[in-house]
Structure formats: structure tokens, C-alpha cells
Coordinates of C-alpha atoms and ligand atoms in Angstrom, one line a residue:
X15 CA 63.8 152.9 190.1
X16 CA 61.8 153.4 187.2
X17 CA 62.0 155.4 183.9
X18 CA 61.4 154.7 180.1
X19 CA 63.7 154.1 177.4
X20 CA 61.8 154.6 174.0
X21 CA 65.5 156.0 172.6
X22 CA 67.0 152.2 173.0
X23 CA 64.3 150.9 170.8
X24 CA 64.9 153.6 167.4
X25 CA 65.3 150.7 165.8
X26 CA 61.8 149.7 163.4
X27 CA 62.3 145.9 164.5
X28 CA 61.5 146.7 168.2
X29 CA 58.1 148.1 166.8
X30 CA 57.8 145.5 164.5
X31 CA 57.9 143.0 167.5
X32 CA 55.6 145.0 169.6
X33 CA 53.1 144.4 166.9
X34 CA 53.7 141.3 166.4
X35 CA 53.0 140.2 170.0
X36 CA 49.8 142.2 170.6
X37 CA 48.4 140.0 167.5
X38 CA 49.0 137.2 169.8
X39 CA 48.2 138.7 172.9
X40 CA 51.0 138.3 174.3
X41 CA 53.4 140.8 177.0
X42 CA 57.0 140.8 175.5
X43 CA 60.2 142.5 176.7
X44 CA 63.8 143.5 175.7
X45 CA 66.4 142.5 178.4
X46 CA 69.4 141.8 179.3
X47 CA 72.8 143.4 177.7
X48 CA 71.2 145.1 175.5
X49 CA 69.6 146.9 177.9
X50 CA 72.3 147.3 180.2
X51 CA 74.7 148.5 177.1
X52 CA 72.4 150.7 176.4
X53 CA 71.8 152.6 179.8
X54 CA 75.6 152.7 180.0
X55 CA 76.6 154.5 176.5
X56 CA 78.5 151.2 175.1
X57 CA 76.4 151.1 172.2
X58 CA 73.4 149.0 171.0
X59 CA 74.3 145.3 170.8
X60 CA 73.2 143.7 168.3
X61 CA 73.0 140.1 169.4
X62 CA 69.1 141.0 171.2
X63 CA 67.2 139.0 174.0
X64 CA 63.6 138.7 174.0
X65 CA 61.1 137.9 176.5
X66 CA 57.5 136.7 175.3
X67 CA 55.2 136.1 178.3
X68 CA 53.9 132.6 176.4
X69 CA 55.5 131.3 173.5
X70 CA 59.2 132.9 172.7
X71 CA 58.8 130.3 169.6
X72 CA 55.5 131.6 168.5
X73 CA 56.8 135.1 168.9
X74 CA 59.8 134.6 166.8
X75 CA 57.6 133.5 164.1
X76 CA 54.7 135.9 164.4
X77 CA 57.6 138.6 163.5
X78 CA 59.2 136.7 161.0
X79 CA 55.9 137.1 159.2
X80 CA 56.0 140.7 159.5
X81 CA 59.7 141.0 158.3
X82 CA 60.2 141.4 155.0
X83 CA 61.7 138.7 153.2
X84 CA 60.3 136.7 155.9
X85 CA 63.8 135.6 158.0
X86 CA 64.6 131.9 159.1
X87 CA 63.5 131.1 162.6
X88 CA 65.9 128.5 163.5
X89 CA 64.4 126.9 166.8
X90 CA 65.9 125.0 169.8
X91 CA 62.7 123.1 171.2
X92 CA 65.1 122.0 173.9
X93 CA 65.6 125.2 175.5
X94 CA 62.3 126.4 174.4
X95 CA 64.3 129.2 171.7
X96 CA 64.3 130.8 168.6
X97 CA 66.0 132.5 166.9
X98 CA 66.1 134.5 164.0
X99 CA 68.7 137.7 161.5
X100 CA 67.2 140.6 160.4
X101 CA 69.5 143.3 158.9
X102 CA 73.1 143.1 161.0
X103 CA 70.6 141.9 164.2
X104 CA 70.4 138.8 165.5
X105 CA 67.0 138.1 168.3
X106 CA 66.8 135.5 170.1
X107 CA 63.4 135.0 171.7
X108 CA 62.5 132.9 175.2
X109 CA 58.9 132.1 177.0
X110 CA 59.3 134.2 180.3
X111 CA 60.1 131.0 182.9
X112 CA 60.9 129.8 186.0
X113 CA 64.2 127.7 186.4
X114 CA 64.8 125.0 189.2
X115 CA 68.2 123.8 189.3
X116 CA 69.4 120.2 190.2
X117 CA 73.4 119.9 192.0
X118 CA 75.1 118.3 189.3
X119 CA 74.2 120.4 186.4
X120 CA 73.8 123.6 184.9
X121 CA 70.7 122.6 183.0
X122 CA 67.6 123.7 185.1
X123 CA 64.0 122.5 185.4
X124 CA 61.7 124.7 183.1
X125 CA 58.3 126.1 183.7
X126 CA 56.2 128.9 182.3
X127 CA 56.5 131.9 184.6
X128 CA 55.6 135.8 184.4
X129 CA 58.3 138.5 183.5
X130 CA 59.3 138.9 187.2
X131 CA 60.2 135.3 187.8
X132 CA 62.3 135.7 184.2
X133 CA 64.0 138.3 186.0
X134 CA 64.8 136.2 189.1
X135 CA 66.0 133.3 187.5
X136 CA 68.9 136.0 185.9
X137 CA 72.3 136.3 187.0
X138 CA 72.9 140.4 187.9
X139 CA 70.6 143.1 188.8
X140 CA 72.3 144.8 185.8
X141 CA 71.1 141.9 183.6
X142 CA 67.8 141.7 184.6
X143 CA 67.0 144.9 183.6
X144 CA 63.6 144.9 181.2
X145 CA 62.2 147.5 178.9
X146 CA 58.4 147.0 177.6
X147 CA 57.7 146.0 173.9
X148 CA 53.9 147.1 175.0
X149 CA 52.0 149.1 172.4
X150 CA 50.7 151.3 175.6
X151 CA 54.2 151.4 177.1
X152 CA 56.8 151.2 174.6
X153 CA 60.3 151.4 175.7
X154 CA 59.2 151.5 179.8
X155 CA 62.0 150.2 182.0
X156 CA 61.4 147.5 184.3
X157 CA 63.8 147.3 187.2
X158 CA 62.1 144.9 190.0
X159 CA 66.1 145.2 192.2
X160 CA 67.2 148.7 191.2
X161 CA 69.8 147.3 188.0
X162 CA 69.9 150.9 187.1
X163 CA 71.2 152.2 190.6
X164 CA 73.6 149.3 190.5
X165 CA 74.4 150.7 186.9
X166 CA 75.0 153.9 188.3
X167 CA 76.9 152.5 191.8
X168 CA 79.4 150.6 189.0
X169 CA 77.9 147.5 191.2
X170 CA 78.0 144.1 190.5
X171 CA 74.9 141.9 192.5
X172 CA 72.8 139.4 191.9
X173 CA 68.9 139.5 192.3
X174 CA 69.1 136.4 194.5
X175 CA 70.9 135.1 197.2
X176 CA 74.5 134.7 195.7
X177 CA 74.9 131.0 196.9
X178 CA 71.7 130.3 194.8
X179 CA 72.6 132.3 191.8
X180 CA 75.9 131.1 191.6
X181 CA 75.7 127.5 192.9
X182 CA 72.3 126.9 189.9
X183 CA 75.2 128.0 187.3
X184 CA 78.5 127.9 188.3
X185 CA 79.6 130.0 185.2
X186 CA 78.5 132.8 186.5
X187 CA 80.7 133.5 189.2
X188 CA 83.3 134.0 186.0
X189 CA 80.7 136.2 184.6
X190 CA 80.7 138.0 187.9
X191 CA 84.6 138.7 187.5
X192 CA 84.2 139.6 183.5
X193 CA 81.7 142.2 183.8
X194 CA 83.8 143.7 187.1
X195 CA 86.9 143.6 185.0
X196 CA 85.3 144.7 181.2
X197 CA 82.7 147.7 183.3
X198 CA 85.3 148.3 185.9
X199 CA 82.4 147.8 188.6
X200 CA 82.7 146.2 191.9
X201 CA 81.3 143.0 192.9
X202 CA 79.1 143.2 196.3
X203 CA 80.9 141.7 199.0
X204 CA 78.3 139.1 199.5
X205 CA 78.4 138.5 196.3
X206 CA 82.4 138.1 196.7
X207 CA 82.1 136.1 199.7
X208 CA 79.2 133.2 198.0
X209 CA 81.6 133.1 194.8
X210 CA 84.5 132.0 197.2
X211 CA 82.2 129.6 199.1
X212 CA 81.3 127.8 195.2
X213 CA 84.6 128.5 193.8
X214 CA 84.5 124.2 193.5
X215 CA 81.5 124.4 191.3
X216 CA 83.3 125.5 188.4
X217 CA 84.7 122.0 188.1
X218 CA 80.8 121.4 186.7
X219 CA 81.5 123.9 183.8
X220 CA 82.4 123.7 180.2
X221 CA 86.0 124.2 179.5
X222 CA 84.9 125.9 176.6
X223 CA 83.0 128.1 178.5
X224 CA 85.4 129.0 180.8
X225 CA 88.0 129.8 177.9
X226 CA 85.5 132.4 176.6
X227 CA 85.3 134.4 179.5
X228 CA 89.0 133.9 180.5
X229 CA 89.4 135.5 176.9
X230 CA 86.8 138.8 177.3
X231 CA 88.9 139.0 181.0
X232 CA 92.1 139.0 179.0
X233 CA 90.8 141.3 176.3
X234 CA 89.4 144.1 179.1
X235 CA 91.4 147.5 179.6
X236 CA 93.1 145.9 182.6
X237 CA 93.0 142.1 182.6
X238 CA 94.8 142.1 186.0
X239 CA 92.0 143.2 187.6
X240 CA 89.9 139.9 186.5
X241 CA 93.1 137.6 187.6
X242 CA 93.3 139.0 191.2
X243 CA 89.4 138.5 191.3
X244 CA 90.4 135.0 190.3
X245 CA 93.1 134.7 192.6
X246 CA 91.2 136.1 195.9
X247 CA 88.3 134.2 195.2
X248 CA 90.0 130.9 194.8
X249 CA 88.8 130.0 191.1
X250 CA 92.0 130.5 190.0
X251 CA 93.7 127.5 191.1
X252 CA 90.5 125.5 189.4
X253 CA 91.6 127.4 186.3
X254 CA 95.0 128.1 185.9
X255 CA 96.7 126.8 188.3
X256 CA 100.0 127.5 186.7
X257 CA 99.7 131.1 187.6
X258 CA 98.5 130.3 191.4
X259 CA 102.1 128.8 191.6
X260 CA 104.1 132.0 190.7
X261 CA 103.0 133.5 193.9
X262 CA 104.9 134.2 196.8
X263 CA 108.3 135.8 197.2
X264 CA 111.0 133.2 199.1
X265 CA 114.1 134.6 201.0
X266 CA 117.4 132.7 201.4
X267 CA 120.5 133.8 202.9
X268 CA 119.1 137.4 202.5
X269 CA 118.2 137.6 199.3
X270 CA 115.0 137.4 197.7
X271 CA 113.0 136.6 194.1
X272 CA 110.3 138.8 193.1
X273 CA 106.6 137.7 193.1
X274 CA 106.4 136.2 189.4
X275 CA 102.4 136.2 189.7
X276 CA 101.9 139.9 190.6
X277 CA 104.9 140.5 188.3
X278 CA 102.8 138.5 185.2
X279 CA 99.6 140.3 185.5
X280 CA 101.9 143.8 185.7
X281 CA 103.3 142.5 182.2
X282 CA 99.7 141.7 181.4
X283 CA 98.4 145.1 182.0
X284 CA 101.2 146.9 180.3
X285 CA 100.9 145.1 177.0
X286 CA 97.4 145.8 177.0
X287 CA 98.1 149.2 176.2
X288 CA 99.7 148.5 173.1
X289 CA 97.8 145.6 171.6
X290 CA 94.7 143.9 171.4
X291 CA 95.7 140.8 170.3
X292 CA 94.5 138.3 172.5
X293 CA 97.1 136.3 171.9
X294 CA 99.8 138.1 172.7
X295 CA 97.9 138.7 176.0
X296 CA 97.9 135.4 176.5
X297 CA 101.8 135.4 176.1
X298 CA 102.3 137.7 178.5
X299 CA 100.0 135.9 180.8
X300 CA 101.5 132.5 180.4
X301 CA 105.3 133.9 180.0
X302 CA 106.9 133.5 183.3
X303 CA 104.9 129.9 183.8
X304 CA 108.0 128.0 184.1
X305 CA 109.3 129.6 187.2
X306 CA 108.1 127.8 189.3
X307 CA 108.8 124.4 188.3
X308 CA 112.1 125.9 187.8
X309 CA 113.0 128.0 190.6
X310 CA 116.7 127.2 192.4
X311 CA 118.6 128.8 195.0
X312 CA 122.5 128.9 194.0
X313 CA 125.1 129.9 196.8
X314 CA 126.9 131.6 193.9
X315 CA 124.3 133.2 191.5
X316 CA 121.2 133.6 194.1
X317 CA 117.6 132.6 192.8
X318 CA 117.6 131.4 189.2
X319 CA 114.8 130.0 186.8
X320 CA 117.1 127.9 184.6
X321 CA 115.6 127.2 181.5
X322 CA 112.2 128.2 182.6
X323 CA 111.5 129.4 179.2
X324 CA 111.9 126.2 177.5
X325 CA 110.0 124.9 180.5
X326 CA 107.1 127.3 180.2
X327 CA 106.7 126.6 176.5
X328 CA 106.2 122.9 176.9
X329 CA 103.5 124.0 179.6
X330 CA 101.9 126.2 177.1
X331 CA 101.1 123.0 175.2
X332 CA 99.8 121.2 178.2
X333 CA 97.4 124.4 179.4
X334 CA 95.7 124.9 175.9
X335 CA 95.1 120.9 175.5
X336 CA 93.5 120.6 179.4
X337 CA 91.5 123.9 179.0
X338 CA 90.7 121.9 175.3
X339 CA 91.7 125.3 173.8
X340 CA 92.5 124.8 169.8
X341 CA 96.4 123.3 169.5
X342 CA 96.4 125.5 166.8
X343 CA 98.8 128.5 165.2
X344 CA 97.7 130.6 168.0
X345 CA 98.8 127.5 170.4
X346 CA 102.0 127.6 168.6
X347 CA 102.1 131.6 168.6
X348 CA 102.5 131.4 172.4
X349 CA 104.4 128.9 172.7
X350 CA 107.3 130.5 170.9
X351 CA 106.6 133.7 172.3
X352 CA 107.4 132.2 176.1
X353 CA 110.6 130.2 174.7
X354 CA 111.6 133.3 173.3
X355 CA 110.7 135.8 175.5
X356 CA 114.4 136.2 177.4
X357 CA 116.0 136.5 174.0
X358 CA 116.0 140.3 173.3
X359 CA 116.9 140.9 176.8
X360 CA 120.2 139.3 176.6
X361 CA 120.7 141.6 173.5
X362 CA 119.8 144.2 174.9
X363 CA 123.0 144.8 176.4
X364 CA 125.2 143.8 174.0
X365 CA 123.6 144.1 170.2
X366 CA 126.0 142.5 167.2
X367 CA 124.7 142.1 163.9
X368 CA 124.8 138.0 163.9
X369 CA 122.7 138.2 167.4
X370 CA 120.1 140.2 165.5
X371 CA 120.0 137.4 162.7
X372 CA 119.3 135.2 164.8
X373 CA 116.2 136.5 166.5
X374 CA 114.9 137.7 163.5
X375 CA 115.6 134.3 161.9
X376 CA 114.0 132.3 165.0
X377 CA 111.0 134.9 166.0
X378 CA 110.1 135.1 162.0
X379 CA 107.3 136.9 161.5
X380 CA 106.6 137.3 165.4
X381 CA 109.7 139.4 165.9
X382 CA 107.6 142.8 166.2
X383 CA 105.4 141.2 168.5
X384 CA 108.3 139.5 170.2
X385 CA 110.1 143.4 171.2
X386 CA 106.4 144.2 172.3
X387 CA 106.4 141.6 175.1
X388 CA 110.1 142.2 176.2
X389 CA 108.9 146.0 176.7
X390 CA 105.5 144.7 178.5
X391 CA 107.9 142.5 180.7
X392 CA 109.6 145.7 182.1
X393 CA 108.2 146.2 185.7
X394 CA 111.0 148.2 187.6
X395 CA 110.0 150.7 189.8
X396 CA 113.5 152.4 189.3
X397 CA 113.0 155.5 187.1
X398 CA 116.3 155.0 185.7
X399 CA 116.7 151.3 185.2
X400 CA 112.8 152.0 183.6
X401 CA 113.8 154.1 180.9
X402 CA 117.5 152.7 180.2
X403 CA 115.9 149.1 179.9
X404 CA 113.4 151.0 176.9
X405 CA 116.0 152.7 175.5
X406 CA 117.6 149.8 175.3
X407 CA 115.4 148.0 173.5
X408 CA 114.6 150.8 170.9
X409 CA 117.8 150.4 170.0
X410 CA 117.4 146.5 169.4
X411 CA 114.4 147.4 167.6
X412 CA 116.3 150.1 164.9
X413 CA 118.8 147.6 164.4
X414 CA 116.3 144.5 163.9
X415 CA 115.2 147.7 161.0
X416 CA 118.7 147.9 160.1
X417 CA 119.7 144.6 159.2
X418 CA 116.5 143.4 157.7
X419 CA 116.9 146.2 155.3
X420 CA 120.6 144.8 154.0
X421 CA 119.8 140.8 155.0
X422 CA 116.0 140.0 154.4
X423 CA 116.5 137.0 157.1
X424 CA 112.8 137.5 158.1
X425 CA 111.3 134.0 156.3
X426 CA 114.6 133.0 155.3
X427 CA 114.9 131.2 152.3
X428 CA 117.9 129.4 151.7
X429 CA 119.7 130.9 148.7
X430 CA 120.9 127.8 147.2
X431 CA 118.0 124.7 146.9
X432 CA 118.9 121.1 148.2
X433 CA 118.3 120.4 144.3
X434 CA 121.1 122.6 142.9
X435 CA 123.6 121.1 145.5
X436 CA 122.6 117.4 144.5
X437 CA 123.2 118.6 140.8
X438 CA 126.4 120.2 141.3
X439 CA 128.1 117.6 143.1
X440 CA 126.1 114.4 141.2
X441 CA 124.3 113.4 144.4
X442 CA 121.1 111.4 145.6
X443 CA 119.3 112.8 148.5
X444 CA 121.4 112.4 151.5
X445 CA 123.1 113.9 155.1
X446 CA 125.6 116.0 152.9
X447 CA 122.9 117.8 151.6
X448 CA 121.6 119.1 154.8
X449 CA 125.0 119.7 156.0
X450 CA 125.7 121.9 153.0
X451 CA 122.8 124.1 153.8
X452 CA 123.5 124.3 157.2
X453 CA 126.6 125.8 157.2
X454 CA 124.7 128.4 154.4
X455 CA 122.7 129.1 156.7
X456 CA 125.2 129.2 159.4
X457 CA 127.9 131.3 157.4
X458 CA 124.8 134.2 156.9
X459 CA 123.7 134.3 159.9
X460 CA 127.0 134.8 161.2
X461 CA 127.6 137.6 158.7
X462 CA 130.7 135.9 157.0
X463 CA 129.2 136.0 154.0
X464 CA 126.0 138.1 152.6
X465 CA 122.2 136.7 152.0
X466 CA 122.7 136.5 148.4
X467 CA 123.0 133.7 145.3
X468 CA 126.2 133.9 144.6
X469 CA 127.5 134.0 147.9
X470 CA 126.0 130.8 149.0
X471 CA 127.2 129.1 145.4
X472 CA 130.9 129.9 145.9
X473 CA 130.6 128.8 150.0
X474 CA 128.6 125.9 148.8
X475 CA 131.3 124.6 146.7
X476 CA 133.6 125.7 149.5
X477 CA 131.7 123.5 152.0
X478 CA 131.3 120.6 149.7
X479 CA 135.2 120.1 149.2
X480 CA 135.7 120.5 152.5
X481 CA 133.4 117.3 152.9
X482 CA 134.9 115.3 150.3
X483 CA 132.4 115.9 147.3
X484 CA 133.6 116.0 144.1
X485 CA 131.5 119.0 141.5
X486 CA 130.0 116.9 138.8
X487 CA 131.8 116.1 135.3
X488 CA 134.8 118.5 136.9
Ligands
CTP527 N1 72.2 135.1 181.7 C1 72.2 134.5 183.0 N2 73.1 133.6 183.4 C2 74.1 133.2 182.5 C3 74.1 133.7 181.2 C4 73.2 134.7 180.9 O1 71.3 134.9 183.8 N3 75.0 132.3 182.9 C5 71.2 136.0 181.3 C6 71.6 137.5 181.7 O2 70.3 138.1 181.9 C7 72.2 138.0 180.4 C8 71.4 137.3 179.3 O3 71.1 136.0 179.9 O4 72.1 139.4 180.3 C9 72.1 137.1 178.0 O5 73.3 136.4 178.2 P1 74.5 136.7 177.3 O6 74.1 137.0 175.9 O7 75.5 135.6 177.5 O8 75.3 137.9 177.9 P2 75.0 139.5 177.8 O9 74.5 139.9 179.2 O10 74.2 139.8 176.7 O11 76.5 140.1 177.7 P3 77.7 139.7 176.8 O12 77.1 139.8 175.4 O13 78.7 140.7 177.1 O14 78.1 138.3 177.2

């Protein structure tokens, strides 16, 4: 298929590299996702690949010449790169090559090549798609494996055999599932069939890498549709093995568990309707994760994951430090949204002022998000049970309103400072101090007495007798 394109390349630095390359003689070409964004309405990208047939280096800096205020060419003589910004764009710019690829690496042998073997050596049909920088043929598509009917089929294929393309760079076979999950395409069965065959390569690949496109999977429309990929093709166990273990539904004495994996990327899918944080998409992945290390069968009570919160946060910790994610806020984020995420269920049924203190004073800041999980987490197919669970939890979420309005627990500062209490009773730092504020604390978040100053004073000096301090110069 063939067609041209001059619309993609509105913008005056397309012509400015056009120009640029004739005064070196050389062939140059757009290609790549900005292409393929292009032909499918996402928008123009603006991080934009280049293809010089000759030097991508000497290309980079022919147009920074013509630029004005004549941009930085930062260049990676490794790779053969440059790259340079110019107004909100950023072009990088490659010599056209050919790429041989050794078994242990994802760094390939480099030679000079035309356009076509630059094309080859690309990962999709969809990515390999080219559009002419030439003066004579400005904005001309060139499609040497039909990208654009691909585009059109919602196709996901590579210009090579699979077990070449994906066994040079193992990545790709995650790249594979992230455009099929992002595009909602389909990835060819062959296609399917060569990523299962590799599925070991990935071992060979950046954990850093991987994290990235684990995290455009999890921020897609429908993430679950990335994880099953995962999951059929065998990657996942490579991955995330954690999730691999929730699957599978076990029956004892008649009665049976549900299948926590399918379950997890149900919860997945439903709080990706309501938030794009990635991090709370990552709570809802990891939330169940400590079922399976958990999972008993009791004669009296039937399956049970005892503690399997507590369990799944610890895991959190161990998942984000193998997959060398940052141990960071975020870590810490998702780790107290899996501990947590039972809490609001139990109150669901039963909500009491001092129950509502105490999420709010354990979930903090993260209560809102906390309620949004909890909702995600509802998966029965029971119309009724579906909406009396959500009502439910409306109601937790008016009263969480409720009390914050008369209590202000959320960042709860203790009303009475650890220096006032060694004042009043003459005392150095010591136990008694944190006892005192404890049972403050304790005495408000029970509701027997109200968040306020004077309060806290009169049950501080309640609490202190009680312990055997005497008020100072009394
Ligand atoms: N590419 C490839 N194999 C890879 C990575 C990239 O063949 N493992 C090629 C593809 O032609 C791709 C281009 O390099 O289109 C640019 O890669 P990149 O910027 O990572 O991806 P995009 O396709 O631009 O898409 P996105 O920005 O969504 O990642």
C-alpha cells in the first residue's frame, strides 16, 4: 500500500530537514510512532525519529545550522545518534542500518544499510512505516509490509520472522503486548506463538525496561488485556510471578475459592475507569498478592487468606526492589494501600464513628484513594449484592465527610506536645511521655473526648495522675 502524507509534516521543521539533507545529498525519512500516531488520529508525537540514508550525525547538524538559535546536537557516537530540541520537539536522527544480533545481548552489530534494510531491522509493520523528507516527494509513505493495512486490520506483526525479531531483542515481545493493549489491536498468531517460544529471553532484559512497559500496560484503557497476554504467553511468570500464583480455583469438601488472578485484573480494569494514577493501578494489581502464600482450608470457616494483607504488603517491598523499581513514596503508597485494602470492607457493614477515626487516621491522606480501591475490588456478578456492596460504601464515604468535618483526624496532630507534658509534670524525656500521648490519642480516636486543646490538657492531667506524676510546683 502506498499513499502520501504531506498533512503529518505541517510542521516547518520537517521542511527545514528536508532541506537540510538535499545540501548533503542525502535520502532522509520520518518513521516510526510518529508516523503510526499520525495515520491513527492519536496526535503528532513529539518525541520524532529520523532516518538519514548516511550520516544521522551529520544530518542532525546540517539542521541545527538552519535552526534558528542553532539547537544543541547532543550525540551518542555509540549508537551512531543525535539528537537535538527545537520548539516543544525533540528529533532524534539515525544512519539507515543493518543490525546483526549476537544470543546474549540486545546490542546488535551495526552497518550502513538503505532505508529498506532500516525498515527490516524494526520491530512491527506498524513501526516501520516511513514517510519521505524528499524535496521531489515530500510527505510520500513508504510501507515495504503493508503497516498501513495492519493499521487499518488493528494488527499487531512483525516484518520478520517473529523468532528473529523477537529473539534479536527480547523487549519487544513486551512491546508486542503494549501496543495490543494501549491500540486495542491483535497480535498475529505467529506472532503469539514465537513470543511464547522466547518468553525466556526476557531474562536478557533491563529490569528497567521492563518496568516501563509494565507501566504504559497498566496505564492503557484496559490493563487486563496486557496481563492475560502476559499470562498466555508465559512472560508473566518471568515478571511477576506473584500474580501467576493467584491462579486457579481449588475445591475442598465442596466448596470453592474464587480465582484471585482473574479476580485482580477485574479490580484492575475497574479502577481504571476512575483514575489514572498509576499507582493506584499498581495497588489494585498487587492487592490480593498475599493469597497465595496465605491460602487455608478450615473445616469451620472454609477457604481463608489470613492476614494476607499484611502478607501482601511485605511482598510489595520485595516486588519493587527485584524489579529495581524506586523504594520510594510511591513504594510506600502501595504498600499501605494492600495492608489496608480489607479495612473499609469490614466497615462497611457496621460504620461507628471511632471505626471511621481510625481509617481516616491510618489511611491519612490516602483515604479517598483507599474507598476507590475497595469499590474497584467489587467483582460480584449478583446485581443485588453489586449495588448493596456500593451503597454501602457511599455511605462509609459520607461519613469519612462527616467526621472529618467535626474531628480533623486526617494528619492528626496531637493536641498537646511531648514538651508541654514534660513541663507540666517537671519531667525529662521518657516512657511516660509517650504513654501520655497515647492514651490522647487513644481517648479521640475513640470519641471519649473531642480533637481539641483543652480536651487533651484536662485528660492529660487525668492520665498523668493515673500514672503517678505529680503537676509541677502543685
Ligand atoms: N524500535 C524497534 N525495537 C525496539 C524499540 C524501538 O524496532 N525495541 C523501533 C520502532 O520502529 C519504533 C522506533 O524504534 O517505532 C522508536 O521507538 P520508541 O520511541 O521506543 O517507540 P515508538 O514506536 O515511538 O512508540 P512509543 O513512543 O509509544 O514507545
Amino acid at each position: 500500500m502506498s499513499g502520501s502524507y504531506p498533512n503529518a509534516l505541517k510542521d516547518p521543521v520537517f521542511r527545514v530537514i528536508s532541506k537540510a539533507a538535499a545540501s548533503l545529498g542525502l535520502e532522509s525519512y520520518v518513521i516510526g510512532g510518529f508516523v503510526r500516531d499520525h495515520i491513527l488520529g492519536r496526535g503528532d508525537a513529539k518525541d520524532i525519529d529520523i532516518v538519514a540514508v548516511g550520516s544521522g550525525i551529520d544530518l542532525a547538524n546540517a539542521v541545527s545550522n538552519l535552526l534558528p538559535g542553532k539547537p544543541k546536537v547532543s550525540i551518542f557516537k555509540t549508537y551512531g545518534t543525535a539528537m537535538l530540541k527545537t520548539s516543544g520537539i525533540e528529533l532524534e536522527f539515525v544512519g539507515a542500518r543493518k543490525e546483526s544480533y549476537s544470543e546474549d545481548s540486545r546490542n546488535p552489530a551495526v552497518s550502513h544499510g538503505t532505508l529498506e534494510d532500516d525498515q527490516n531491522r524494526r520491530d512491527f509493520t506498524i513501526n516501520a512505516l516511513a514517510l519521505s523528507l524528499g524535496e521531489d516527494d515530500f510527505g510520500k509513505l513508504l510501507d515495504p509490509f503493508n503497516g498501513l493495512k495492519d493499521l487499518d486490520d488493528k494488527l499487531i506483526r512483525t516484518p520478520l520472522d517473529p523468532d528473529v525479531t523477537y529473539s534479536d531483542d527480547p523487549l519487544r515481545m513486551l512491546r508486542a503486548i503494549r501496543f495490543a493493549t494501549q491500540l486495542d489491536f491483535r497480535i498475529e498468531k505467529e506472532s503469539l506463538e514465537a513470543i511464547s517460544r522466547n518468553a525466556t529471553r526476557i531474562e536478557i532484559i533491563s529490569k528497567e525496561r521492563i518496568v516501563d512497559e509494565l507501566n504504559k500496560i497498566l496505564l492503557a484503557p484496559k490493563p487486563s488485556k496486557g496481563f492475560s497476554l502476559l499470562r498466555k504467553t508465559g512472560l508473566l511468570k518471568y515478571i511477576l510471578p506473584e500474580l501467576v500464583a493467584l491462579e486457579g480455583i481449588e475445591e475442598v469438601e465442596g466448596q470453592r475459592h474464587k480465582d484471585n488472578f482473574w479476580h485482580t485484573l477485574e479490580v484492575v480494569d475497574n479502577i481504571s475507569k476512575t483514575t489514572d494514577n498509576l499507582w493506584l493501578r499498581w495497588a489494585a494489581l498487587l492487592h490480593d498478592i498475599g493469597k497465595a502464600p496465605t491460602k487455608r482450608f478450615d473445616q469451620n470457616l472454609g477457604w481463608t487468606f489470613h492476614g494476607h494483607e499484611f502478607v501482601g504488603s511485605k511482598m510489595v517491598y520485595k516486588l519493587f526492589k527485584r524489579l529495581k523499581m524506586p523504594l520510594n513514596e510511591h513504594m510506600k503508597f502501595v504498600q499501605k494501600m494492600v495492608l489496608m485494602s480489607s479495612r473499609p470492607i469490614v466497615l462497611a457493614s457496621e460504620v461507628t464513628d471511632s471505626a471511621i477515626r481510625r481509617l481516616v487516621f491510618d489511611a491519612g491522606d490516602y483515604v479517598d484513594d483507599l474507598m476507590t480501591l475497595c469499590e474497584a475490588d467489587i467483582t460480584t456478578k449478583n446485581p443485588k449484592r453489586f449495588k448493596r456492596y456500593h451503597q454501602n460504601f457511599q455511605r462509609v464515604r459520607e461519613k469519612i465527610v462527616e467526621v472529618e468535618e467535626r474531628d480533623h483526624i486526617r494528619n492528626f496532630q496531637p493536641p498537646v506536645s511531648g514538651e508541654e507534658i514534660m513541663e507540666t509534670f517537671g519531667i525529662k524525656p521518657s516512657r511516660e511521655i509517650g504513654i501520655i500521648k497515647d492514651a490522647i490519642k487513644e481517648a479521640i480516636l475513640e470519641g471519649q473526648i473531642p480533637n481539641e486543646y483543652e480536651a487533651a490538657r484536662e485528660y492529660m492531667l487525668k492520665k498523668g495522675k493515673e500514672i503517678g506524676l505529680k503537676v509541677k510546683g502543685v
